[in-house]
GROMACS .gro file of C-alpha atoms in nm:
model
  123
    1TYR     CA    1   0.969   0.510  -0.089
    2LEU     CA    2   0.885   0.350  -0.423
    3PRO     CA    3   0.961  -0.025  -0.404
    4THR     CA    4   0.857  -0.100  -0.761
    5THR     CA    5   1.104   0.155  -0.898
    6ALA     CA    6   1.387   0.004  -0.694
    7TYR     CA    7   1.285  -0.342  -0.813
    8ILE     CA    8   1.271  -0.250  -1.184
    9LEU     CA    9   1.592  -0.044  -1.178
   10ARG     CA   10   1.773  -0.283  -0.940
   11LEU     CA   11   1.850  -0.001  -0.698
   12LYS     CA   12   1.996  -0.050  -0.354
   13HIS     CA   13   1.727  -0.025  -0.089
   14PRO     CA   14   1.746   0.250   0.173
   15PRO     CA   15   1.793   0.143   0.537
   16VAL     CA   16   1.418   0.145   0.605
   17ARG     CA   17   1.439  -0.085   0.907
   18ASP     CA   18   1.689   0.153   1.071
   19MET     CA   19   1.476   0.451   0.971
   20ILE     CA   20   1.164   0.303   1.132
   21ASN     CA   21   1.357   0.207   1.444
   22SER     CA   22   1.482   0.569   1.464
   23GLY     CA   23   1.128   0.707   1.446
   24VAL     CA   24   1.132   0.822   1.083
   25ILE     CA   25   0.788   0.824   0.920
   26VAL     CA   26   0.816   0.600   0.613
   27ALA     CA   27   0.558   0.625   0.333
   28LEU     CA   28   0.503   0.387   0.044
   29GLY     CA   29   0.367   0.461  -0.299
   30THR     CA   30   0.343   0.325  -0.649
   31ASP     CA   31   0.554   0.485  -0.916
   32PHE     CA   32   0.317   0.522  -1.206
   33ASN     CA   33   0.550   0.623  -1.486
   34PRO     CA   34   0.707   0.453  -1.789
   35ASN     CA   35   1.003   0.303  -1.602
   36ALA     CA   36   0.794   0.136  -1.329
   37TYR     CA   37   0.437   0.109  -1.450
   38CYS     CA   38   0.263  -0.015  -1.136
   39LEU     CA   39  -0.061   0.095  -0.971
   40SER     CA   40  -0.082  -0.200  -0.733
   41MET     CA   41  -0.049  -0.102  -0.367
   42PRO     CA   42  -0.064  -0.470  -0.261
   43THR     CA   43   0.244  -0.529  -0.480
   44VAL     CA   44   0.419  -0.228  -0.325
   45MET     CA   45   0.333  -0.352   0.025
   46HIS     CA   46   0.455  -0.703  -0.060
   47LEU     CA   47   0.789  -0.571  -0.187
   48ALA     CA   48   0.823  -0.355   0.124
   49CYS     CA   49   0.768  -0.655   0.351
   50VAL     CA   50   1.000  -0.887   0.160
   51ASN     CA   51   1.280  -0.649   0.054
   52LEU     CA   52   1.270  -0.388   0.329
   53ARG     CA   53   1.178  -0.622   0.614
   54MET     CA   54   0.876  -0.416   0.709
   55SER     CA   55   0.601  -0.589   0.906
   56LEU     CA   56   0.257  -0.613   0.752
   57THR     CA   57   0.129  -0.352   0.996
   58GLU     CA   58   0.419  -0.117   0.915
   59ALA     CA   59   0.351  -0.158   0.541
   60LEU     CA   60  -0.019  -0.084   0.594
   61ALA     CA   61   0.061   0.232   0.792
   62ALA     CA   62   0.320   0.338   0.533
   63ALA     CA   63   0.067   0.290   0.251
   64THR     CA   64  -0.217   0.475   0.427
   65ILE     CA   65  -0.171   0.723   0.712
   66ASN     CA   66   0.200   0.783   0.647
   67ALA     CA   67   0.138   0.836   0.275
   68ALA     CA   68  -0.137   1.085   0.361
   69HIS     CA   69   0.104   1.257   0.601
   70SER     CA   70   0.366   1.287   0.326
   71LEU     CA   71   0.107   1.477   0.119
   72GLY     CA   72   0.001   1.697   0.410
   73ARG     CA   73  -0.340   1.527   0.426
   74SER     CA   74  -0.325   1.311   0.738
   75ALA     CA   75  -0.585   1.531   0.912
   76THR     CA   76  -0.843   1.434   0.647
   77HIS     CA   77  -0.718   1.112   0.484
   78GLY     CA   78  -0.522   0.796   0.554
   79SER     CA   79  -0.721   0.634   0.835
   80ILE     CA   80  -1.077   0.544   0.918
   81GLU     CA   81  -1.192   0.803   1.168
   82VAL     CA   82  -1.500   1.018   1.224
   83GLY     CA   83  -1.472   1.332   1.013
   84LYS     CA   84  -1.218   1.194   0.766
   85VAL     CA   85  -1.275   1.122   0.397
   86ALA     CA   86  -1.386   0.760   0.362
   87ASP     CA   87  -1.173   0.637   0.071
   88MET     CA   88  -1.140   0.262   0.122
   89ILE     CA   89  -1.177  -0.081  -0.028
   90VAL     CA   90  -1.388  -0.377   0.075
   91LEU     CA   91  -1.199  -0.703   0.034
   92THR     CA   92  -1.305  -1.053  -0.060
   93GLU     CA   93  -1.051  -1.187   0.190
   94LYS     CA   94  -1.127  -1.255   0.557
   95LYS     CA   95  -0.811  -1.074   0.667
   96TRP     CA   96  -0.645  -0.771   0.506
   97GLU     CA   97  -0.304  -0.939   0.541
   98HIS     CA   98  -0.400  -1.185   0.266
   99VAL     CA   99  -0.389  -0.902   0.012
  100VAL     CA  100  -0.015  -0.871   0.079
  101TYR     CA  101   0.049  -1.246   0.114
  102GLN     CA  102  -0.123  -1.335  -0.213
  103PHE     CA  103   0.130  -1.171  -0.441
  104GLY     CA  104  -0.016  -1.098  -0.783
  105GLN     CA  105  -0.370  -1.192  -0.685
  106GLN     CA  106  -0.618  -0.985  -0.886
  107ASP     CA  107  -0.956  -1.063  -0.731
  108THR     CA  108  -0.915  -0.952  -0.370
  109ILE     CA  109  -1.101  -0.619  -0.404
  110LYS     CA  110  -1.478  -0.649  -0.388
  111HIS     CA  111  -1.579  -0.280  -0.369
  112VAL     CA  112  -1.413   0.061  -0.388
  113VAL     CA  113  -1.558   0.340  -0.176
  114LYS     CA  114  -1.470   0.703  -0.254
  115GLY     CA  115  -1.603   0.938   0.008
  116ALA     CA  116  -1.956   0.817   0.078
  117MET     CA  117  -2.007   0.667  -0.268
  118TRP     CA  118  -1.962   0.309  -0.384
  119CYS     CA  119  -1.759   0.364  -0.701
  120PHE     CA  120  -1.688   0.012  -0.821
  121LYS     CA  121  -1.829  -0.330  -0.761
  122PHE     CA  122  -1.626  -0.628  -0.870
  123CYS     CA  123  -1.807  -0.958  -0.922
   0.00000   0.00000   0.00000
C-alpha cells in the first residue's frame, strides 16, 4: 500500500485493519513518482498508523519484512538475522518509535548501513 499516494490524490483507504485481522500480509512503500514525490518511510509509516489504524509494530513490519516479502526477498532482506543482508539505519533517537511519532523530523537518522558498509554519516 502507498499511503502518500492516497494522501495526495485523496483516495479512499483500503480496509487494512480488516486485512491484517484476516491474516493478509500488508506491505508499505513510498511512491516515488511525480504525483506523490516522497522517499520518506517514516512519513509512510506515520500515515499508515494515523489513517489506516496500524500499530507502530505493524507499520514497522509492513515497511520491512513484509515489503521484502512482496518483492520475493524476505529470505535475504527485511529483518536483522544471521545470513541476511544488513541494510539498516542507526538512529539518533532512543526508541525507533520516535521516528514515526516525530512527523516531518529530518535529523533522526545518524548512519546508513548497506550490507557491511557504512554508507552515510549524518552529523
